Amino acid sequence: MAAKIQVSTTVNGEQRRFQCEPQQTLLDVLRDELALTGTKEGCATGDCGACSVMLDGRLVDACLVLAAEVQGKKVETIEGMAQGEELHPLQRTFLEHNGSQCGICTPGMLMAARALLERNPDPSETEVRYWLAGNLCRCTGYDKIIRSVLAAAKEMRGA
Amino acid sequence: MTNILEESGFDPNRKLRIVGTSPVKPDGRDKVTGRAKFGADLALPGMLVGKVLRSPHPHAIIKFIDTSRAQALPGVMAVVTRDDFPEIPPGTGEGDLTRNVMAREKALYDGHAVAAVAATSESIAKQALKLIRVDYEKLPHVIDAVEAMAPGAPILHEHLRAEGIKGAEDKPTNVVERQEFRMGDVEAGFREADVVIEREFRTCPIHQGYIEPQACVANWTKAGRVELWCCTQAHFGMRDNLASILDIPKEEICITGAEIGGAFGGKTIMYAEPLAIQLSRKAKRPVRIVLNRNEVFRATGPVSGTHSRIKMGVTRSGRFTAAEAEMVYQCGAFTGSMYYNGAQTMFTRYDLKNAKAVAYEVVSNRPKVNAFRAPGVPPVVFGVESVVDELAKAIGMDPLELRLKNAATEGYTTIYGETFGPIGFVETLEAAMKHEHYRAPHSGPNCGRGVAAGFWWNRAGDTSGKLRITADGSVNLLLGTIDIGGSRVSMCMMAAEELGIPLERVSAVIANTDQVSYNRLTAGSRVTFSSGIIVVDCARQAIAELRRRAAAAWNVSEQEVVYEDGTCRLARAGGAAPLSMAELVKRGGPISCSSTLAVTGAGPGFGVHIVDLEVDRETGGVKILRYTVVEDAGKAINRHQVEGQYQSGAAQGVGWALNEEYIYGEDGRLQNPSFLDYRMPVASDLPMIEAVIIEVPNPKHPYGLRGVGEVPVVPTLAAIANAITSAIGVRPYELPMSPPRLLKLIETAGTSKS
């Protein structure tokens, strides 16, 4: 067994230290070492997007990032999306439009949608659909997810 | 008190405050903040990681298994194989169950579990799997069900004898059973027809495609009890099955259903749960097993592939005279296709007097199939609704008009013997015909429109739950049915409506198997209907108790007490001040009501789909341009939830019709066990899906509802096949219409035209 690697990183603004094996992914560590189980595993091969998180401002699949790579970087997960009791507008519109059905894809969808709206505050329906094409959902047919994202975009633009 | 099953109290003129709206669901906040606890999210102190070793061969005798090297690896706390499971004779229900979760005499499919380990880390567990030596004697395998029926095909189960086939009693076979349903005189019916069309159809197995893999934590306690947390649709059924295959009294097993990340029928049976329990028993520590996606594809619930022959006759004036079908369902290594559902429902919705449906279930070297929305029905309705489309063209009639002319109505007796009460098929068809989508022109050289209809009977059955009024006057529901489709919010809404209190005062939790009586699994669109009746029954009991307490406090008869909007008051004006629920709980302690019923009276559901699409003749790709689902919900308790069911049914059907399939190599191994190679619809594949809710009440429910979870997937395959036919002028008889198949079909069309 290879020696464990000491990693120091920032998760949702908090300084965190953990030890990991060389082959462990960021997803493994978030869930099993840091108890941040909001990030979900649907495939572990980068095909479903359920583990979407932000790494130094870039949207990534946590299952495709080695845990050791996050040394000195900034990780953002679903647990950091709401400000205390105050939900992010996307979280609110997902509730109001029922964009979350079973809820397993929801954290990843929300992280991906937030990354979209940070780049493009006024996306078309087609742009939302293509941006979220890496996030699988089996429960909704995507209709209510797309409506939730468009509603949040509108609200955030103050339109 | 009147039995709620005899007298639902349904009142079409009742003024509703909450039922029929779309409030935010109580479980929503935890889901959007990442706090909801799904199957893989629970961790216990001292918990070990469990991993499963799986057969790489589709069919092989397991000669011996040597686990000694794995057991010697530091960090490995337990290893289990077939030797750790009680022997149960093959060919029995339980014998099949135990052999599916852990291979015994033979491995029967690529991915069949042969051993499992529990270790202190994931990497040690994986390493341990590599140290287990399994000696296999490879056997010839068979993947296709029709080939498995042929003489000389490799036999999976030496003990299997086909039921329902004369002369087959004494020979081993892969045919599990033949079932026949018939009504009237089919031959005479076909003689009355002006046009008879007979076609053959094929569909491929697909996976339910839930995003959350199966996950469980098992804890064999020092006291000898089994605690199990898992994402299942069937915690009571699983408890009973675990008890029988592990030889544990069922009272000693407590199952808590985790939040469930999609199921659709695929989480109705057990997979790794008994392995985790046996590992925990040996290791004396909690064990968690989370399947990975590869295991989910190779070893859990695909849906049957089917091969069907369908024949229907119609008169020039558009009356169906007879219908006949023969179909083969492949079920994987063990029975489970629910082929009888297909045979009974495939023609049901039409006013047929003469019909016959024969279904065979056949084993082959694939994973045992599992339920998927309207299990067994969509793949054969694909054939029926394709033939209906051809008949409409043959007699020059609008396809929905033809369906309307033949629509079953109240009083029709089906092929399986049920006489319909009030049903909404006519209303659903009429709404589809009037819908702007159906009337809008559709154009473009490679564009087409298709329609199709579908039916599911909807289910009911044993259900149990509780309602408690707490000290502050809020209400807590303890539901015995797992929530897989948003049922909790509907339960809270019905309770709030009955009690006349704000929705925010009602909460709901899902009971574990110790807390309420037996509940049939969450399946067949039974839960909002059945558990809803339990909730209404409990709420009415609670109101009766509140009135009793108020009457006692005021020293009047109960008849003099009126319950309204969460308070009791005197019927006559003046006198004592009204008493709130909280005040009444203070007088006499907490209020707890329970209801346990064998619920009946589910209302049949009908749906009609309209789809526009465009075919790319160069790539063979299909773009869905517009999709409308029209379906009778009886009464939509929560409109958002019902719309979501309609929309997901359509989306899943699009995947089934256009892309999804299990691809096996010559070696009998699954070649596409990943979301990359098994292509489910993504957001950019679909348009918005319009959901049109028709409400023809089911008087057997206090609010008139019918189940809505199954019907939405039933018509999809045929609607898309009919639209492809309309777009390119040639009909697909085989699904999925993936680009290579569609290109070949276009080529055939070109050849046949020239």
CSV table of N, CA and C in Angstrom, one decimal, chain A residues 1 21 23 31-32 37-45 47-48 50 78-79 81-82 84-87 90-92 94-98 100-107 110 125-126 128-130 132-144 146-147 150, chain B residues 22 24-25 28-29 31-34 36-38 40-41 121 123-124 127 206-213 259-262 264 288 292-293 372 484-486 623 640-641 643-645 647-648 651-652 660 674-676 678 680-684 686-690:
chain,number,residue,atom,x,y,z
A,1,MET,N,0.9,-1.2,0.0
A,1,MET,CA,0.0,0.0,0.0
A,1,MET,C,0.9,1.3,0.0
A,21,GLU,N,-5.1,8.3,-0.4
A,21,GLU,CA,-4.3,7.4,-1.2
A,21,GLU,C,-4.1,8.0,-2.6
A,23,GLN,N,-4.6,7.0,-5.5
A,23,GLN,CA,-5.6,6.8,-6.6
A,23,GLN,C,-7.0,7.3,-6.2
A,31,ARG,N,-16.7,12.8,-0.1
A,31,ARG,CA,-17.8,12.0,0.5
A,31,ARG,C,-17.3,11.2,1.7
A,32,ASP,N,-16.1,10.6,1.6
A,32,ASP,CA,-15.7,9.6,2.6
A,32,ASP,C,-14.8,10.2,3.7
A,37,THR,N,-21.4,14.7,1.6
A,37,THR,CA,-22.1,13.7,0.8
A,37,THR,C,-23.1,14.3,-0.2
A,38,GLY,N,-23.2,15.6,-0.2
A,38,GLY,CA,-24.1,16.3,-1.2
A,38,GLY,C,-23.6,16.0,-2.6
A,39,THR,N,-22.3,15.9,-2.8
A,39,THR,CA,-21.8,15.6,-4.1
A,39,THR,C,-22.0,14.1,-4.4
A,40,LYS,N,-22.7,13.7,-5.5
A,40,LYS,CA,-23.1,12.3,-5.6
A,40,LYS,C,-22.3,11.6,-6.7
A,41,GLU,N,-22.3,10.2,-6.5
A,41,GLU,CA,-21.6,9.4,-7.5
A,41,GLU,C,-22.7,8.6,-8.3
A,42,GLY,N,-22.7,8.9,-9.6
A,42,GLY,CA,-23.7,8.2,-10.4
A,42,GLY,C,-22.9,7.2,-11.3
A,43,CYS,N,-21.7,7.5,-11.7
A,43,CYS,CA,-21.0,6.6,-12.6
A,43,CYS,C,-19.5,6.5,-12.3
A,44,ALA,N,-18.9,7.5,-11.8
A,44,ALA,CA,-17.4,7.5,-11.5
A,44,ALA,C,-16.6,7.5,-12.7
A,45,THR,N,-17.2,7.8,-13.9
A,45,THR,CA,-16.4,7.8,-15.2
A,45,THR,C,-16.6,9.1,-15.9
A,47,ASP,N,-19.4,10.6,-16.9
A,47,ASP,CA,-20.5,10.6,-17.9
A,47,ASP,C,-21.9,11.1,-17.4
A,48,CYS,N,-22.0,11.3,-16.0
A,48,CYS,CA,-23.4,11.6,-15.6
A,48,CYS,C,-23.5,13.0,-14.9
A,50,ALA,N,-23.3,13.9,-11.9
A,50,ALA,CA,-23.8,14.0,-10.5
A,50,ALA,C,-22.8,14.5,-9.5
A,78,ILE,N,-22.0,21.7,-3.4
A,78,ILE,CA,-23.4,22.1,-3.2
A,78,ILE,C,-23.6,22.6,-1.7
A,79,GLU,N,-22.8,22.1,-0.8
A,79,GLU,CA,-23.0,22.4,0.6
A,79,GLU,C,-22.7,23.9,0.8
A,81,MET,N,-23.5,26.3,-1.4
A,81,MET,CA,-24.3,27.2,-2.4
A,81,MET,C,-25.2,28.1,-1.7
A,82,ALA,N,-25.9,27.7,-0.6
A,82,ALA,CA,-26.8,28.6,0.1
A,82,ALA,C,-25.9,29.4,1.1
A,84,GLY,N,-26.1,30.4,4.5
A,84,GLY,CA,-26.8,30.1,5.7
A,84,GLY,C,-28.2,29.6,5.3
A,85,GLU,N,-29.2,30.3,5.8
A,85,GLU,CA,-30.6,29.9,5.5
A,85,GLU,C,-31.1,30.4,4.1
A,86,GLU,N,-30.3,31.3,3.6
A,86,GLU,CA,-30.7,32.0,2.3
A,86,GLU,C,-30.3,31.1,1.1
A,87,LEU,N,-31.3,30.6,0.4
A,87,LEU,CA,-31.0,29.7,-0.7
A,87,LEU,C,-30.5,30.6,-1.9
A,90,LEU,N,-31.0,29.8,-7.8
A,90,LEU,CA,-31.2,28.5,-8.5
A,90,LEU,C,-31.9,27.5,-7.6
A,91,GLN,N,-31.4,27.4,-6.4
A,91,GLN,CA,-32.0,26.5,-5.4
A,91,GLN,C,-33.5,26.8,-5.2
A,92,ARG,N,-33.8,28.1,-5.2
A,92,ARG,CA,-35.2,28.4,-5.0
A,92,ARG,C,-36.1,28.1,-6.2
A,94,PHE,N,-35.5,25.9,-8.4
A,94,PHE,CA,-35.6,24.4,-8.6
A,94,PHE,C,-36.7,23.9,-7.6
A,95,LEU,N,-36.9,24.5,-6.5
A,95,LEU,CA,-38.0,24.2,-5.6
A,95,LEU,C,-39.3,24.6,-6.2
A,96,GLU,N,-39.4,25.9,-6.7
A,96,GLU,CA,-40.7,26.4,-7.1
A,96,GLU,C,-41.2,25.7,-8.4
A,97,HIS,N,-40.2,25.4,-9.3
A,97,HIS,CA,-40.6,24.7,-10.6
A,97,HIS,C,-40.5,23.2,-10.5
A,98,ASN,N,-40.2,22.7,-9.4
A,98,ASN,CA,-40.0,21.2,-9.2
A,98,ASN,C,-39.0,20.7,-10.1
A,100,SER,N,-36.3,19.5,-9.2
A,100,SER,CA,-35.7,18.4,-8.5
A,100,SER,C,-36.8,17.4,-8.3
A,101,GLN,N,-36.6,16.2,-8.9
A,101,GLN,CA,-37.6,15.1,-8.6
A,101,GLN,C,-37.1,14.2,-7.6
A,102,CYS,N,-36.3,13.2,-7.9
A,102,CYS,CA,-35.8,12.3,-6.9
A,102,CYS,C,-34.7,13.0,-6.1
A,103,GLY,N,-34.0,13.9,-6.8
A,103,GLY,CA,-33.0,14.7,-6.1
A,103,GLY,C,-31.5,14.3,-6.3
A,104,ILE,N,-31.3,13.1,-6.9
A,104,ILE,CA,-29.9,12.6,-6.9
A,104,ILE,C,-29.1,13.4,-7.9
A,105,CYS,N,-29.6,13.9,-9.0
A,105,CYS,CA,-28.8,14.7,-9.9
A,105,CYS,C,-28.8,16.2,-9.5
A,106,THR,N,-29.7,16.5,-8.6
A,106,THR,CA,-29.9,18.0,-8.3
A,106,THR,C,-28.6,18.7,-7.9
A,107,PRO,N,-27.8,18.2,-6.9
A,107,PRO,CA,-26.6,19.0,-6.6
A,107,PRO,C,-25.7,19.3,-7.8
A,110,LEU,N,-27.3,21.8,-10.1
A,110,LEU,CA,-27.3,23.2,-9.6
A,110,LEU,C,-25.9,23.8,-9.7
A,125,GLU,N,-32.8,28.9,-24.2
A,125,GLU,CA,-33.2,27.5,-23.8
A,125,GLU,C,-32.2,26.5,-24.4
A,126,THR,N,-31.8,26.7,-25.6
A,126,THR,CA,-30.9,25.8,-26.3
A,126,THR,C,-29.5,25.8,-25.6
A,128,VAL,N,-28.9,26.5,-22.5
A,128,VAL,CA,-29.1,25.8,-21.2
A,128,VAL,C,-29.0,24.3,-21.4
A,129,ARG,N,-29.8,23.9,-22.4
A,129,ARG,CA,-29.8,22.4,-22.7
A,129,ARG,C,-28.4,21.9,-23.1
A,130,TYR,N,-27.7,22.6,-23.9
A,130,TYR,CA,-26.4,22.1,-24.3
A,130,TYR,C,-25.4,22.2,-23.1
A,132,LEU,N,-26.1,21.8,-20.0
A,132,LEU,CA,-26.4,20.8,-19.0
A,132,LEU,C,-26.4,19.4,-19.6
A,133,ALA,N,-26.0,19.3,-20.9
A,133,ALA,CA,-26.0,18.0,-21.5
A,133,ALA,C,-25.1,16.9,-20.8
A,134,GLY,N,-24.2,17.4,-20.0
A,134,GLY,CA,-23.3,16.5,-19.3
A,134,GLY,C,-23.9,16.1,-17.9
A,135,ASN,N,-25.1,16.5,-17.6
A,135,ASN,CA,-25.7,16.2,-16.4
A,135,ASN,C,-26.9,15.3,-16.6
A,136,LEU,N,-26.9,14.0,-16.3
A,136,LEU,CA,-28.0,13.2,-16.6
A,136,LEU,C,-29.1,13.3,-15.5
A,137,CYS,N,-30.3,13.3,-16.0
A,137,CYS,CA,-31.5,13.2,-15.1
A,137,CYS,C,-32.4,12.2,-15.8
A,138,ARG,N,-33.0,11.2,-15.0
A,138,ARG,CA,-33.9,10.2,-15.5
A,138,ARG,C,-35.3,10.5,-15.1
A,139,CYS,N,-35.5,11.5,-14.1
A,139,CYS,CA,-36.8,11.6,-13.5
A,139,CYS,C,-37.7,12.7,-14.2
A,140,THR,N,-37.1,13.7,-14.8
A,140,THR,CA,-37.9,14.9,-15.1
A,140,THR,C,-38.1,15.1,-16.6
A,141,GLY,N,-37.4,14.4,-17.4
A,141,GLY,CA,-37.4,14.7,-18.9
A,141,GLY,C,-36.8,16.1,-19.1
A,142,TYR,N,-36.1,16.6,-18.1
A,142,TYR,CA,-35.4,17.9,-18.2
A,142,TYR,C,-36.3,19.2,-18.2
A,143,ASP,N,-37.6,19.0,-18.6
A,143,ASP,CA,-38.4,20.2,-18.8
A,143,ASP,C,-38.4,21.1,-17.6
A,144,LYS,N,-38.6,20.6,-16.4
A,144,LYS,CA,-38.7,21.5,-15.3
A,144,LYS,C,-37.4,22.0,-14.8
A,146,ILE,N,-34.9,22.8,-17.0
A,146,ILE,CA,-34.6,23.9,-17.9
A,146,ILE,C,-35.4,25.2,-17.4
A,147,ARG,N,-36.7,25.0,-17.1
A,147,ARG,CA,-37.5,26.1,-16.7
A,147,ARG,C,-37.0,26.7,-15.4
A,150,LEU,N,-33.9,28.9,-16.4
A,150,LEU,CA,-34.3,30.1,-17.1
A,150,LEU,C,-34.9,31.1,-16.1
B,22,SER,N,-49.7,23.3,-6.8
B,22,SER,CA,-48.4,22.8,-7.0
B,22,SER,C,-47.4,23.4,-5.9
B,24,VAL,N,-44.4,23.7,-3.0
B,24,VAL,CA,-43.1,23.1,-2.9
B,24,VAL,C,-43.1,21.9,-2.0
B,25,LYS,N,-42.4,20.9,-2.4
B,25,LYS,CA,-42.5,19.6,-1.6
B,25,LYS,C,-41.6,19.8,-0.4
B,28,GLY,N,-38.0,18.9,-0.6
B,28,GLY,CA,-37.3,19.7,-1.6
B,28,GLY,C,-36.0,20.4,-1.1
B,29,ARG,N,-36.2,21.0,0.1
B,29,ARG,CA,-35.1,21.9,0.6
B,29,ARG,C,-33.8,21.0,0.9
B,31,LYS,N,-33.0,18.4,-0.7
B,31,LYS,CA,-32.5,17.9,-2.0
B,31,LYS,C,-31.7,19.0,-2.7
B,32,VAL,N,-32.1,20.3,-2.6
B,32,VAL,CA,-31.4,21.3,-3.3
B,32,VAL,C,-30.2,21.8,-2.5
B,33,THR,N,-30.1,21.4,-1.2
B,33,THR,CA,-28.9,21.8,-0.5
B,33,THR,C,-27.9,20.7,-0.3
B,34,GLY,N,-28.2,19.5,-0.8
B,34,GLY,CA,-27.3,18.4,-0.7
B,34,GLY,C,-27.4,17.7,0.6
B,36,ALA,N,-30.1,15.8,1.7
B,36,ALA,CA,-30.9,14.6,1.7
B,36,ALA,C,-30.0,13.4,1.7
B,37,LYS,N,-30.4,12.4,2.5
B,37,LYS,CA,-29.5,11.2,2.7
B,37,LYS,C,-30.0,10.1,1.8
B,38,PHE,N,-29.2,9.9,0.8
B,38,PHE,CA,-29.5,8.8,-0.2
B,38,PHE,C,-28.8,7.5,0.3
B,40,ALA,N,-26.2,5.8,-0.5
B,40,ALA,CA,-24.8,5.7,-0.2
B,40,ALA,C,-24.3,6.8,0.8
B,41,ASP,N,-25.2,7.5,1.4
B,41,ASP,CA,-24.8,8.7,2.2
B,41,ASP,C,-24.7,8.4,3.7
B,121,SER,N,-10.8,-0.6,3.9
B,121,SER,CA,-10.8,0.5,2.9
B,121,SER,C,-11.2,0.0,1.6
B,123,SER,N,-9.6,0.4,-1.2
B,123,SER,CA,-8.5,-0.2,-2.0
B,123,SER,C,-8.1,-1.6,-1.5
B,124,ILE,N,-8.2,-1.8,-0.2
B,124,ILE,CA,-8.0,-3.2,0.3
B,124,ILE,C,-9.0,-4.1,-0.2
B,127,GLN,N,-8.3,-5.0,-3.8
B,127,GLN,CA,-7.2,-5.9,-3.9
B,127,GLN,C,-7.6,-7.3,-3.5
B,206,ILE,N,-33.5,-2.7,-22.2
B,206,ILE,CA,-32.9,-1.4,-21.8
B,206,ILE,C,-32.8,-1.4,-20.2
B,207,HIS,N,-32.1,-0.5,-19.7
B,207,HIS,CA,-32.0,-0.4,-18.3
B,207,HIS,C,-32.8,0.8,-17.8
B,208,GLN,N,-33.3,0.6,-16.5
B,208,GLN,CA,-34.1,1.6,-15.9
B,208,GLN,C,-33.4,3.0,-15.8
B,209,GLY,N,-32.1,2.9,-15.7
B,209,GLY,CA,-31.3,4.1,-15.8
B,209,GLY,C,-31.3,5.1,-14.6
B,210,TYR,N,-31.8,4.6,-13.5
B,210,TYR,CA,-31.7,5.5,-12.3
B,210,TYR,C,-30.3,6.0,-12.1
B,211,ILE,N,-30.1,7.2,-11.7
B,211,ILE,CA,-28.8,7.8,-11.6
B,211,ILE,C,-28.1,7.3,-10.3
B,212,GLU,N,-28.8,6.9,-9.3
B,212,GLU,CA,-28.2,6.4,-8.1
B,212,GLU,C,-28.0,4.9,-8.1
B,213,PRO,N,-26.8,4.4,-8.1
B,213,PRO,CA,-26.6,3.0,-8.0
B,213,PRO,C,-27.2,2.4,-6.7
B,259,GLU,N,-33.5,7.9,1.2
B,259,GLU,CA,-33.9,8.7,0.1
B,259,GLU,C,-33.5,8.0,-1.2
B,260,ILE,N,-34.3,7.9,-2.2
B,260,ILE,CA,-34.1,7.0,-3.3
B,260,ILE,C,-33.8,7.8,-4.6
B,261,GLY,N,-32.7,7.6,-5.2
B,261,GLY,CA,-32.3,8.4,-6.3
B,261,GLY,C,-32.7,7.9,-7.6
B,262,GLY,N,-34.0,7.7,-7.8
B,262,GLY,CA,-34.5,7.1,-9.0
B,262,GLY,C,-34.6,5.6,-8.9
B,264,PHE,N,-37.9,3.5,-10.7
B,264,PHE,CA,-38.7,3.2,-11.8
B,264,PHE,C,-39.1,1.7,-11.9
B,288,ARG,N,-20.9,-1.4,4.3
B,288,ARG,CA,-21.6,-0.7,3.3
B,288,ARG,C,-21.2,-1.3,1.9
B,292,ASN,N,-21.1,0.0,-8.4
B,292,ASN,CA,-20.7,1.0,-9.3
B,292,ASN,C,-21.5,0.9,-10.6
B,293,ARG,N,-21.4,1.8,-11.5
B,293,ARG,CA,-22.3,1.8,-12.7
B,293,ARG,C,-22.1,0.6,-13.5
B,372,PHE,N,-39.9,-2.2,-14.8
B,372,PHE,CA,-39.7,-0.8,-15.2
B,372,PHE,C,-41.1,-0.3,-15.6
B,484,ILE,N,-41.0,7.4,-4.3
B,484,ILE,CA,-40.1,7.4,-5.4
B,484,ILE,C,-40.5,8.5,-6.4
B,485,GLY,N,-41.7,9.0,-6.4
B,485,GLY,CA,-42.1,9.9,-7.4
B,485,GLY,C,-42.7,11.2,-6.9
B,486,GLY,N,-42.4,11.5,-5.7
B,486,GLY,CA,-42.9,12.8,-5.1
B,486,GLY,C,-44.2,12.5,-4.3
B,623,LYS,N,-34.3,14.0,-34.4
B,623,LYS,CA,-34.5,15.1,-33.5
B,623,LYS,C,-36.0,15.2,-33.1
B,640,HIS,N,-47.5,19.7,-10.4
B,640,HIS,CA,-46.1,19.6,-10.8
B,640,HIS,C,-45.7,18.2,-10.8
B,641,GLN,N,-46.1,17.5,-9.7
B,641,GLN,CA,-45.6,16.1,-9.7
B,641,GLN,C,-46.2,15.2,-10.8
B,643,GLU,N,-47.2,16.4,-13.8
B,643,GLU,CA,-46.6,16.8,-15.0
B,643,GLU,C,-45.2,16.1,-15.1
B,644,GLY,N,-44.5,16.1,-14.0
B,644,GLY,CA,-43.2,15.4,-14.0
B,644,GLY,C,-43.2,14.0,-14.4
B,645,GLN,N,-44.3,13.3,-13.9
B,645,GLN,CA,-44.4,11.9,-14.3
B,645,GLN,C,-44.7,11.8,-15.8
B,647,GLN,N,-43.8,13.9,-18.2
B,647,GLN,CA,-42.6,14.3,-18.9
B,647,GLN,C,-41.5,13.3,-18.9
B,648,SER,N,-41.3,12.6,-17.7
B,648,SER,CA,-40.3,11.7,-17.7
B,648,SER,C,-40.6,10.4,-18.4
B,651,ALA,N,-39.7,11.1,-22.0
B,651,ALA,CA,-38.3,11.2,-22.1
B,651,ALA,C,-37.6,9.8,-22.1
B,652,GLN,N,-38.1,8.9,-21.2
B,652,GLN,CA,-37.6,7.6,-21.1
B,652,GLN,C,-37.9,6.8,-22.3
B,660,GLU,N,-31.4,3.3,-26.6
B,660,GLU,CA,-30.9,2.5,-25.5
B,660,GLU,C,-31.0,1.0,-25.9
B,674,SER,N,-21.8,1.3,-19.5
B,674,SER,CA,-21.4,2.7,-19.0
B,674,SER,C,-22.4,3.7,-19.6
B,675,PHE,N,-22.5,4.8,-18.9
B,675,PHE,CA,-23.4,5.9,-19.5
B,675,PHE,C,-22.8,6.5,-20.7
B,676,LEU,N,-21.5,6.2,-21.0
B,676,LEU,CA,-21.0,6.8,-22.3
B,676,LEU,C,-21.5,5.9,-23.4
B,678,TYR,N,-23.9,3.5,-23.2
B,678,TYR,CA,-25.4,3.2,-23.1
B,678,TYR,C,-26.0,4.6,-23.1
B,680,MET,N,-28.5,7.4,-22.8
B,680,MET,CA,-29.8,7.9,-22.4
B,680,MET,C,-29.9,9.3,-22.9
B,681,PRO,N,-31.2,9.7,-23.0
B,681,PRO,CA,-31.4,11.1,-23.5
B,681,PRO,C,-30.8,12.1,-22.5
B,682,VAL,N,-30.1,13.1,-23.1
B,682,VAL,CA,-29.6,14.3,-22.3
B,682,VAL,C,-30.4,15.5,-22.6
B,683,ALA,N,-30.2,16.6,-21.9
B,683,ALA,CA,-31.1,17.7,-22.0
B,683,ALA,C,-31.1,18.3,-23.4
B,684,SER,N,-30.0,18.2,-24.2
B,684,SER,CA,-30.0,18.7,-25.5
B,684,SER,C,-30.7,17.8,-26.6
B,686,LEU,N,-33.8,16.8,-26.2
B,686,LEU,CA,-35.3,16.9,-26.0
B,686,LEU,C,-35.8,18.3,-26.1
B,687,PRO,N,-37.0,18.5,-26.5
B,687,PRO,CA,-37.6,19.8,-26.4
B,687,PRO,C,-38.4,19.8,-25.0
B,688,MET,N,-39.1,20.9,-24.8
B,688,MET,CA,-40.0,20.9,-23.6
B,688,MET,C,-41.1,19.9,-23.9
B,689,ILE,N,-41.6,19.3,-22.9
B,689,ILE,CA,-42.6,18.2,-23.1
B,689,ILE,C,-43.9,18.7,-22.5
B,690,GLU,N,-44.9,18.9,-23.3
B,690,GLU,CA,-46.2,19.5,-22.8
B,690,GLU,C,-47.0,18.4,-22.1
